[in-house]
CSV table of C-alpha atoms (C1' of nucleotides) in Angstrom, one decimal:
chain,number,residue,atom,x,y,z
A,1,MET,CA,0.0,0.0,0.0
A,2,LYS,CA,1.1,3.6,-0.7
A,3,ILE,CA,1.3,5.9,2.2
A,4,SER,CA,2.2,9.6,1.8
A,5,PRO,CA,5.0,11.1,3.9
A,6,LYS,CA,2.5,13.4,5.5
A,7,VAL,CA,0.4,10.5,6.7
A,8,ALA,CA,3.4,8.6,7.9
A,9,LYS,CA,4.7,11.5,9.9
A,10,ARG,CA,1.4,12.1,11.6
A,11,THR,CA,1.1,8.4,12.3
A,12,PHE,CA,4.4,8.5,14.2
A,13,ILE,CA,3.1,11.3,16.2
A,14,TYR,CA,-0.1,9.3,17.0
A,15,LEU,CA,2.1,6.5,18.1
A,16,ARG,CA,4.0,8.8,20.4
A,17,SER,CA,0.7,9.7,22.0
A,18,LEU,CA,-0.5,6.1,22.2
A,19,GLU,CA,2.7,5.2,24.1
A,20,ASN,CA,1.7,7.9,26.6
A,21,LEU,CA,-1.8,6.6,26.9
A,22,LEU,CA,-0.5,3.2,27.5
A,23,ARG,CA,1.7,4.5,30.3
A,24,GLU,CA,-1.3,6.2,31.8
A,25,GLY,CA,-3.1,2.9,31.9
A,26,LYS,CA,-5.8,3.7,29.4
A,27,ILE,CA,-7.4,0.7,27.6
A,28,THR,CA,-9.3,2.5,24.9
A,29,THR,CA,-9.1,5.8,23.2
A,30,SER,CA,-10.8,7.7,20.4
A,31,SER,CA,-10.0,9.9,17.4
A,32,LYS,CA,-11.1,12.9,19.5
A,33,GLU,CA,-8.7,12.1,22.3
A,34,ILE,CA,-5.8,11.6,19.9
A,35,SER,CA,-6.8,14.8,18.2
A,36,GLN,CA,-6.7,16.8,21.4
A,37,ARG,CA,-3.2,15.4,22.3
A,38,THR,CA,-1.6,15.9,18.9
A,39,GLY,CA,-3.4,18.9,17.5
A,40,PHE,CA,-4.6,17.3,14.3
A,41,SER,CA,-8.3,17.3,13.5
A,42,HIS,CA,-10.3,14.2,14.5
A,43,VAL,CA,-11.3,13.5,10.9
A,44,THR,CA,-7.6,13.6,9.9
A,45,VAL,CA,-6.8,11.1,12.7
A,46,ARG,CA,-9.5,8.7,11.6
A,47,LYS,CA,-8.7,8.9,7.9
A,48,ASP,CA,-5.0,8.4,8.6
A,49,ILE,CA,-5.6,5.4,10.8
A,50,SER,CA,-8.1,3.9,8.3
A,51,HIS,CA,-5.3,3.9,5.7
A,52,PHE,CA,-3.7,1.0,7.6
A,53,ALA,CA,-6.6,-1.1,8.8
A,54,LYS,CA,-10.1,-0.9,10.3
A,55,LEU,CA,-9.1,-1.0,13.9
A,56,GLY,CA,-11.9,1.0,15.5
A,57,LYS,CA,-15.2,0.0,16.9
A,58,PRO,CA,-18.2,2.4,16.6
A,59,ARG,CA,-19.4,3.7,20.0
A,60,ILE,CA,-16.2,2.4,21.7
A,61,GLY,CA,-13.2,3.8,19.8
A,62,TYR,CA,-9.8,2.1,19.5
A,63,ASN,CA,-8.1,-0.3,21.8
A,64,VAL,CA,-4.8,1.4,22.6
A,65,ILE,CA,-2.6,-1.7,22.5
A,66,GLU,CA,-4.2,-3.0,19.3
A,67,LEU,CA,-4.0,0.4,17.6
A,68,LYS,CA,-0.4,0.9,18.6
A,69,SER,CA,0.8,-2.5,17.4
A,70,GLY,CA,-1.3,-2.2,14.2
A,71,LEU,CA,0.3,1.1,13.3
A,72,ASP,CA,3.8,0.0,14.4
A,73,ARG,CA,3.6,-3.0,12.2
A,74,PHE,CA,2.8,-1.0,9.1
A,75,LEU,CA,5.5,1.6,9.7
A,76,LEU,CA,8.6,-0.1,11.1
A,77,GLY,CA,7.5,-3.6,12.0
A,78,GLY,CA,9.5,-3.4,15.2
A,79,LYS,CA,12.8,-3.1,13.3
A,80,THR,CA,15.9,-1.6,14.8
A,81,VAL,CA,17.5,1.1,12.7
A,82,ASN,CA,21.3,1.4,12.5
A,83,ILE,CA,22.6,4.9,12.0
A,84,ALA,CA,26.0,6.4,11.2
A,85,LEU,CA,27.1,9.9,12.3
A,86,PHE,CA,29.3,11.9,10.0
A,87,GLY,CA,31.0,14.8,11.9
A,88,ALA,CA,31.6,14.5,15.6
A,89,GLY,CA,31.5,18.2,16.4
A,90,ASN,CA,29.2,19.9,18.9
A,91,LEU,CA,26.0,18.9,17.3
A,92,GLY,CA,27.2,15.4,16.5
A,93,THR,CA,28.3,14.8,20.1
A,94,ALA,CA,24.9,16.0,21.4
A,95,LEU,CA,23.2,13.5,19.1
A,96,LEU,CA,25.4,10.7,20.4
A,97,LYS,CA,24.3,11.6,23.9
A,98,TYR,CA,20.6,12.0,23.0
A,99,PRO,CA,18.8,9.4,25.0
A,100,ALA,CA,15.5,9.2,23.1
A,101,LEU,CA,17.2,7.6,20.1
A,102,LYS,CA,18.1,4.3,21.8
A,103,ARG,CA,14.8,4.2,23.5
A,104,ASN,CA,13.2,4.2,20.1
A,105,LYS,CA,15.4,1.5,18.6
A,106,LEU,CA,17.4,4.1,16.7
A,107,ASN,CA,21.1,3.2,17.2
A,108,ILE,CA,24.0,5.3,16.2
A,109,VAL,CA,26.5,2.4,15.8
A,110,ALA,CA,29.4,4.3,14.3
A,111,ALA,CA,30.7,7.9,14.0
A,112,PHE,CA,33.1,9.2,11.5
A,113,ASP,CA,35.4,12.2,11.5
A,114,LYS,CA,38.6,13.3,9.9
A,115,ASP,CA,40.1,14.9,13.0
A,116,THR,CA,42.9,12.5,14.1
A,117,ASN,CA,42.4,13.7,17.7
A,118,LYS,CA,38.9,12.3,17.7
A,119,ILE,CA,39.5,9.1,15.8
A,120,SER,CA,39.5,6.0,18.0
A,121,THR,CA,37.9,7.8,20.9
A,122,THR,CA,34.5,6.9,22.2
A,123,ILE,CA,31.5,9.1,23.0
A,124,ASN,CA,28.7,7.6,25.0
A,125,GLY,CA,29.7,4.1,23.9
A,126,THR,CA,30.0,4.9,20.2
A,127,ARG,CA,33.4,4.7,18.6
A,128,ILE,CA,34.7,7.4,16.2
A,129,PHE,CA,36.4,6.1,13.1
A,130,ASP,CA,38.4,7.6,10.3
A,131,ILE,CA,36.0,8.6,7.6
A,132,LYS,CA,38.2,6.6,5.1
A,133,LYS,CA,36.9,3.5,6.7
A,134,ALA,CA,33.3,4.5,6.2
A,135,LYS,CA,32.4,2.1,3.4
A,136,GLU,CA,33.8,-0.9,5.1
A,137,ILE,CA,32.2,-0.2,8.4
A,138,ILE,CA,28.8,0.8,7.0
A,139,SER,CA,28.4,-2.5,5.1
A,140,LYS,CA,29.7,-4.5,8.0
A,141,LYS,CA,27.3,-2.9,10.6
A,142,ARG,CA,24.4,-2.8,8.2
A,143,ILE,CA,23.9,0.9,8.5
A,144,VAL,CA,21.0,2.4,6.6
A,145,ILE,CA,20.8,6.0,7.6
A,146,ALA,CA,23.5,8.7,7.8
A,147,ILE,CA,23.5,11.9,9.9
A,148,LEU,CA,25.4,14.6,8.1
A,149,ALA,CA,26.7,17.0,10.7
A,150,VAL,CA,29.8,18.5,9.2
A,151,SER,CA,30.5,22.1,8.1
A,152,GLU,CA,28.8,23.5,5.1
A,153,LYS,CA,32.0,23.5,3.0
A,154,ASN,CA,32.6,19.7,3.6
A,155,ALA,CA,28.9,18.7,3.3
A,156,SER,CA,28.8,17.8,-0.4
A,157,ASP,CA,32.1,15.8,-0.3
A,158,VAL,CA,31.0,13.8,2.7
A,159,ALA,CA,27.6,13.3,1.1
A,160,LYS,CA,29.4,11.6,-1.8
A,161,VAL,CA,31.2,9.3,0.6
A,162,ILE,CA,27.9,8.4,2.2
A,163,ILE,CA,26.2,7.6,-1.0
A,164,SER,CA,29.1,5.6,-2.4
A,165,SER,CA,28.9,3.6,0.8
A,166,GLY,CA,25.5,2.4,-0.3
A,167,ILE,CA,23.4,4.5,2.2
A,168,LYS,CA,20.0,5.6,0.8
A,169,ALA,CA,18.8,8.0,3.5
A,170,ILE,CA,20.5,11.1,4.9
A,171,LEU,CA,19.5,13.5,7.7
A,172,ASN,CA,21.3,16.6,6.7
A,173,PHE,CA,22.0,19.2,9.4
A,174,SER,CA,24.3,21.2,7.3
A,175,PRO,CA,23.1,24.4,5.6
A,176,ALA,CA,23.7,23.0,2.1
A,177,SER,CA,21.4,21.7,-0.6
A,178,LEU,CA,22.8,18.3,-1.4
A,179,ASN,CA,22.8,17.4,-5.1
A,180,VAL,CA,21.9,13.8,-5.0
A,181,GLY,CA,20.0,11.4,-7.3
A,182,LYS,CA,16.3,10.8,-6.8
A,183,HIS,CA,16.9,7.3,-5.3
A,184,ILE,CA,18.5,9.0,-2.2
A,185,CYS,CA,16.1,10.3,0.5
A,186,VAL,CA,17.3,13.5,2.1
A,187,LYS,CA,15.7,15.3,5.0
A,188,ASN,CA,17.2,18.7,5.6
A,189,ILE,CA,17.2,20.4,9.0
A,190,ASP,CA,18.8,23.8,8.6
A,191,LEU,CA,18.4,25.4,12.0
A,192,SER,CA,19.0,28.9,10.8
A,193,ILE,CA,16.2,28.6,8.3
A,194,GLU,CA,13.8,27.1,10.9
A,195,PHE,CA,14.5,30.1,13.2
A,196,LYS,CA,14.0,32.6,10.4
A,197,LEU,CA,10.8,30.9,9.3
A,198,LEU,CA,9.4,30.9,12.8
A,199,PHE,CA,10.2,34.5,13.2
A,200,CYS,CA,8.3,35.4,9.9
A,201,LEU,CA,5.3,33.3,10.8
A,202,ALA,CA,5.1,34.8,14.3
A,203,SER,CA,5.5,38.3,12.9
A,204,ASN,CA,2.8,37.9,10.3
A,205,ALA,CA,0.4,36.2,12.7
A,206,THR,CA,0.2,39.2,14.9
B,1,MET,CA,0.7,40.4,1.2
B,2,LYS,CA,0.1,36.9,2.3
B,3,ILE,CA,2.9,34.4,1.9
B,4,SER,CA,2.4,30.7,2.7
B,5,PRO,CA,4.9,29.0,5.0
B,6,LYS,CA,5.9,26.7,2.1
B,7,VAL,CA,6.8,29.6,-0.1
B,8,ALA,CA,8.6,31.4,2.8
B,9,LYS,CA,10.7,28.3,3.5
B,10,ARG,CA,11.7,27.8,-0.1
B,11,THR,CA,12.6,31.5,-0.3
B,12,PHE,CA,15.0,31.2,2.6
B,13,ILE,CA,16.6,28.3,0.7
B,14,TYR,CA,16.9,30.4,-2.4
B,15,LEU,CA,18.5,33.1,-0.3
B,16,ARG,CA,21.1,30.7,1.0
B,17,SER,CA,22.0,29.8,-2.6
B,18,LEU,CA,22.1,33.5,-3.6
B,19,GLU,CA,24.6,34.1,-0.9
B,20,ASN,CA,26.8,31.3,-2.3
B,21,LEU,CA,26.4,32.8,-5.8
B,22,LEU,CA,27.4,36.2,-4.5
B,23,ARG,CA,30.5,34.6,-2.9
B,24,GLU,CA,31.4,33.0,-6.2
B,25,GLY,CA,31.3,36.4,-7.8
B,26,LYS,CA,28.3,35.8,-10.1
B,27,ILE,CA,26.5,38.9,-11.2
B,28,THR,CA,23.3,37.4,-12.7
B,29,THR,CA,21.5,34.1,-12.2
B,30,SER,CA,18.4,32.4,-13.5
B,31,SER,CA,15.5,30.4,-12.2
B,32,LYS,CA,17.2,27.4,-13.9
B,33,GLU,CA,20.4,27.9,-12.0
B,34,ILE,CA,18.6,28.3,-8.7
B,35,SER,CA,16.6,25.3,-9.5
B,36,GLN,CA,19.7,23.2,-10.0
B,37,ARG,CA,21.2,24.4,-6.8
B,38,THR,CA,18.1,23.9,-4.6
B,39,GLY,CA,16.3,21.0,-6.2
B,40,PHE,CA,13.0,22.9,-6.7
B,41,SER,CA,11.6,23.1,-10.2
B,42,HIS,CA,12.4,26.2,-12.2
B,43,VAL,CA,8.7,27.1,-12.4
B,44,THR,CA,8.3,26.9,-8.7
B,45,VAL,CA,11.3,29.2,-8.3
B,46,ARG,CA,9.9,31.8,-10.7
B,47,LYS,CA,6.5,31.7,-9.2
B,48,ASP,CA,7.8,32.0,-5.6
B,49,ILE,CA,10.0,34.9,-6.5
B,50,SER,CA,7.2,36.7,-8.4
B,51,HIS,CA,5.1,36.6,-5.2
B,52,PHE,CA,7.5,39.3,-3.9
B,53,ALA,CA,8.2,41.5,-6.9
B,54,LYS,CA,9.0,41.4,-10.6
B,55,LEU,CA,12.8,41.4,-10.3
B,56,GLY,CA,13.7,39.4,-13.4
B,57,LYS,CA,14.6,40.5,-16.9
B,58,PRO,CA,13.6,38.3,-19.8
B,59,ARG,CA,16.6,36.9,-21.7
B,60,ILE,CA,18.9,37.9,-18.9
B,61,GLY,CA,17.6,36.5,-15.6
B,62,TYR,CA,18.0,38.0,-12.2
B,63,ASN,CA,20.6,40.3,-10.8
B,64,VAL,CA,22.0,38.4,-7.8
B,65,ILE,CA,22.4,41.3,-5.4
B,66,GLU,CA,19.1,42.8,-6.4
B,67,LEU,CA,17.2,39.5,-6.0
B,68,LYS,CA,18.9,38.8,-2.6
B,69,SER,CA,18.1,42.2,-1.2
B,70,GLY,CA,14.6,42.1,-2.6
B,71,LEU,CA,13.8,38.7,-1.0
B,72,ASP,CA,15.5,39.6,2.2
B,73,ARG,CA,13.5,42.8,2.6
B,74,PHE,CA,10.2,40.9,2.3
B,75,LEU,CA,11.1,38.2,4.8
B,76,LEU,CA,13.1,39.7,7.6
B,77,GLY,CA,14.0,43.2,6.5
B,78,GLY,CA,17.6,42.7,7.9
B,79,LYS,CA,16.3,42.4,11.4
B,80,THR,CA,18.2,40.7,14.2
B,81,VAL,CA,16.3,38.0,16.0
B,82,ASN,CA,16.8,37.5,19.8
B,83,ILE,CA,16.4,34.0,21.0
B,84,ALA,CA,16.2,32.3,24.4
B,85,LEU,CA,17.2,28.8,25.1
B,86,PHE,CA,15.4,26.7,27.7
B,87,GLY,CA,17.3,23.7,28.8
B,88,ALA,CA,21.2,23.8,28.8
B,89,GLY,CA,21.7,20.1,28.3
B,90,ASN,CA,23.7,18.4,25.6
B,91,LEU,CA,21.5,19.6,22.7
B,92,GLY,CA,21.1,23.1,24.2
B,93,THR,CA,24.9,23.4,24.6
B,94,ALA,CA,25.4,22.4,21.0
B,95,LEU,CA,23.0,25.1,19.9
B,96,LEU,CA,24.8,27.7,21.9
B,97,LYS,CA,28.0,26.7,20.1
B,98,TYR,CA,26.4,26.5,16.7
B,99,PRO,CA,28.3,29.1,14.6
B,100,ALA,CA,25.8,29.5,11.8
B,101,LEU,CA,23.2,31.2,14.0
B,102,LYS,CA,25.2,34.4,14.8
B,103,ARG,CA,26.3,34.6,11.2
B,104,ASN,CA,22.6,34.7,10.3
B,105,LYS,CA,21.7,37.4,12.8
B,106,LEU,CA,20.1,34.9,15.1
B,107,ASN,CA,21.3,35.5,18.6
B,108,ILE,CA,20.7,33.3,21.6
B,109,VAL,CA,20.9,36.1,24.1
B,110,ALA,CA,20.0,34.1,27.2
B,111,ALA,CA,19.7,30.5,28.4
B,112,PHE,CA,17.6,29.1,31.2
B,113,ASP,CA,17.9,26.0,33.3
B,114,LYS,CA,16.8,24.9,36.7
B,115,ASP,CA,20.1,23.1,37.6
B,116,THR,CA,21.8,25.3,40.2
B,117,ASN,CA,25.2,24.0,39.0
B,118,LYS,CA,24.7,25.5,35.6
B,119,ILE,CA,23.0,28.8,36.7
B,120,SER,CA,25.3,31.8,36.4
B,121,THR,CA,27.8,30.0,34.2
B,122,THR,CA,28.5,31.0,30.7
B,123,ILE,CA,28.6,28.9,27.5
B,124,ASN,CA,30.2,30.4,24.5
B,125,GLY,CA,29.4,33.9,25.8
B,126,THR,CA,25.8,33.2,26.7
B,127,ARG,CA,24.8,33.4,30.4
B,128,ILE,CA,22.6,30.7,31.9
B,129,PHE,CA,19.9,32.1,34.2
B,130,ASP,CA,17.5,30.6,36.7
B,131,ILE,CA,14.3,29.8,34.8
B,132,LYS,CA,12.4,31.7,37.5
B,133,LYS,CA,13.9,34.9,36.0
B,134,ALA,CA,12.7,34.1,32.5
B,135,LYS,CA,9.8,36.6,32.3
B,136,GLU,CA,11.9,39.5,33.5
B,137,ILE,CA,14.9,38.8,31.2
B,138,ILE,CA,12.8,38.0,28.2
B,139,SER,CA,11.1,41.3,28.2
B,140,LYS,CA,14.3,43.2,29.0
B,141,LYS,CA,16.2,41.6,26.2
B,142,ARG,CA,13.4,41.7,23.7
B,143,ILE,CA,13.4,38.0,23.0
B,144,VAL,CA,10.9,36.8,20.4
B,145,ILE,CA,11.7,33.1,20.0
B,146,ALA,CA,12.2,30.3,22.5
B,147,ILE,CA,14.1,27.0,22.0
B,148,LEU,CA,12.6,24.3,24.0
B,149,ALA,CA,15.3,21.7,24.7
B,150,VAL,CA,14.3,20.2,28.0
B,151,SER,CA,13.2,16.6,28.7
B,152,GLU,CA,9.8,15.4,27.6
B,153,LYS,CA,8.3,15.3,31.1
B,154,ASN,CA,9.2,19.0,31.7
B,155,ALA,CA,8.3,20.2,28.3
B,156,SER,CA,4.7,21.3,28.8
B,157,ASP,CA,5.5,23.1,32.1
B,158,VAL,CA,8.4,25.0,30.6
B,159,ALA,CA,6.2,25.8,27.5
B,160,LYS,CA,3.8,27.5,29.9
B,161,VAL,CA,6.6,29.6,31.4
B,162,ILE,CA,7.6,30.5,27.8
B,163,ILE,CA,4.1,31.6,26.8
B,164,SER,CA,3.4,33.5,30.0
B,165,SER,CA,6.6,35.4,29.3
B,166,GLY,CA,5.0,36.8,26.1
B,167,ILE,CA,6.9,34.7,23.6
B,168,LYS,CA,4.9,33.8,20.5
B,169,ALA,CA,7.2,31.4,18.7
B,170,ILE,CA,8.7,28.1,20.0
B,171,LEU,CA,11.2,25.7,18.3
B,172,ASN,CA,10.4,22.5,20.2
B,173,PHE,CA,13.0,19.8,20.2
B,174,SER,CA,11.3,17.7,22.9
B,175,PRO,CA,9.2,14.7,21.9
B,176,ALA,CA,6.0,16.2,23.2
B,177,SER,CA,3.0,17.8,21.4
B,178,LEU,CA,2.6,21.2,23.0
B,179,ASN,CA,-0.9,22.1,23.8
B,180,VAL,CA,-0.9,25.8,23.0
B,181,GLY,CA,-3.3,28.4,21.7
B,182,LYS,CA,-3.5,29.2,18.0
B,183,HIS,CA,-1.8,32.5,18.4
B,184,ILE,CA,1.5,30.7,19.4
B,185,CYS,CA,3.6,29.4,16.5
B,186,VAL,CA,5.3,26.1,17.2
B,187,LYS,CA,7.8,24.2,15.0
B,188,ASN,CA,8.4,20.7,16.3
B,189,ILE,CA,11.6,18.9,15.6
B,190,ASP,CA,11.4,15.4,17.1
B,191,LEU,CA,14.6,13.7,16.0
B,192,SER,CA,13.3,10.2,16.7
B,193,ILE,CA,10.4,10.8,14.4
B,194,GLU,CA,12.6,12.2,11.6
B,195,PHE,CA,14.8,9.2,11.7
B,196,LYS,CA,11.9,6.7,11.6
B,197,LEU,CA,10.2,8.6,8.8
B,198,LEU,CA,13.4,8.7,6.8
B,199,PHE,CA,13.8,4.9,7.3
B,200,CYS,CA,10.2,4.3,6.1
B,201,LEU,CA,10.7,6.5,3.1
B,202,ALA,CA,14.0,4.9,2.1
B,203,SER,CA,12.5,1.4,2.6
B,204,ASN,CA,9.4,2.1,0.5
B,205,ALA,CA,11.4,3.8,-2.2
B,206,THR,CA,13.4,0.7,-3.0
C,1,DT,C1',16.9,32.7,-29.0
C,2,DA,C1',16.7,32.4,-23.8
C,3,DC,C1',14.7,34.0,-20.3
C,4,DT,C1',10.5,35.8,-17.1
C,5,DG,C1',5.8,35.8,-15.5
C,6,DT,C1',1.2,33.8,-15.5
C,7,DG,C1',-3.6,31.7,-16.6
C,8,DA,C1',-5.3,27.1,-16.7
C,9,DA,C1',-5.2,22.2,-15.5
C,10,DG,C1',-4.3,18.6,-12.6
C,11,DG,C1',-3.2,16.4,-8.3
C,12,DC,C1',-3.0,16.2,-3.5
C,13,DC,C1',-4.8,17.0,1.0
C,14,DT,C1',-8.1,18.6,4.4
C,15,DT,C1',-12.6,19.4,5.7
C,16,DC,C1',-17.5,18.6,5.4
C,17,DA,C1',-21.4,15.8,5.7
C,18,DC,C1',-23.4,11.7,6.7
C,19,DA,C1',-24.2,6.5,6.6
C,20,DG,C1',-23.6,2.7,9.7
C,21,DC,C1',-23.3,0.5,13.9
C,22,DG,C1',-23.4,-1.0,19.0
D,1,DC,C1',-26.9,8.6,21.6
D,2,DG,C1',-21.4,8.5,20.4
D,3,DC,C1',-18.2,6.8,17.8
D,4,DT,C1',-15.9,5.0,13.2
D,5,DG,C1',-15.2,5.1,8.3
D,6,DT,C1',-15.9,7.3,3.8
D,7,DG,C1',-17.8,9.7,-0.6
D,8,DA,C1',-18.0,14.4,-2.0
D,9,DA,C1',-16.6,19.2,-1.9
D,10,DG,C1',-13.4,22.6,-1.5
D,11,DG,C1',-8.8,24.6,-1.1
D,12,DC,C1',-4.1,24.6,-1.8
D,13,DC,C1',-0.1,23.8,-4.4
D,14,DT,C1',2.6,22.2,-8.3
D,15,DT,C1',3.1,21.6,-13.1
D,16,DC,C1',1.9,22.6,-17.8
D,17,DA,C1',1.7,25.5,-21.6
D,18,DC,C1',2.5,29.7,-23.5
D,19,DA,C1',2.4,34.8,-24.0
D,20,DG,C1',5.7,38.5,-23.7
D,21,DT,C1',10.2,40.6,-23.9
D,22,DA,C1',15.2,42.1,-24.9
DNA sequence: TACTGTGAAGGCCTTCACAGCG
DNA sequence: CGCTGTGAAGGCCTTCACAGTA
């Protein structure tokens, strides 16, 4: 089945709420409750969920456990995701120490840098390797996502290394538009742009 | 004039490319060149730009300096943006040390935490204050954007402090859906969700 | 010719309205 | 009644096609 990125993203947010509901001991929930907790309209919630399966019961709503496992199965199927970090600077180090990733089965299993002072050291249990060894380690550790957290001027060169290592998905924190083929998925997070955008939106909303 | 968030975001990306073109010494450019550098279609580029003004010349293209200053004027008007950081943990510290912000006139002018060991210390020139002083300092320093980089369980309480301080825009790095009124702009960056989404997109694209 | 700017078409996504059910 | 699931409508956004210009 074909699921648009928008639906998938919202569904991950529903899942986050479902985990909270579970922790609170709730047995059932409704599109209205999920709507209140996530900010999406109750119609959107129902329509998104119905893309995956008919899991709700009229008059009652959804069983929290059933819904969570149903959505999970379609999206990740309980898989663990192995990630490589490129660039062990300030941002990269913060990501290595970010606790929510492991909790979500997102494991940064290797980091790469070109700084010889950093190579062979360990941050929060993750070893930093010479970027020249990227290809070898990526295939050995079955890494499927790369974090690009190097400076702008090195971004496109490192991106080439990433792609030639066989990785198909990049989370790009550098302020550079990567010129990659259509078979590579890139998600750009340029913090400067996010701040400027937020400022504009807040200014125009007054 | 009314500009959609999508157009605004792309325009900031065009601006980033225009700065590079300027640095490379180019005098003129075209929608085609901007398209190649940013990945958006040349029609989208032209349409977006024409929302702001008719800055192009048939047969020639756009003057880089003229276009850059024209777009800049509509979006930010050269203003400096004052930002407060809430939560001086690993991620917060990385943001305080992130060089691209200052370069883009985005200044984190105060940080807040509740940890008494951190309060009154300084990271990369920015002082960390007791979160109890938030309201006073935010109005004194004319802060307009807050970064929320605290743990999930504290996120909604800190968000209340932020909003009661008069701030209208929040960049939320915590994995929590903030329950705020419609007059508050929130941009959520939940890294776990971004990774999972990327993994799904890359898997389904094969 | 080589470029911009734009009306029209098409596609995607959200919202509305309501059928169906316990 | 209160809730799900869904066809239809409406709105937004991108792409197409082309007029206009130096």
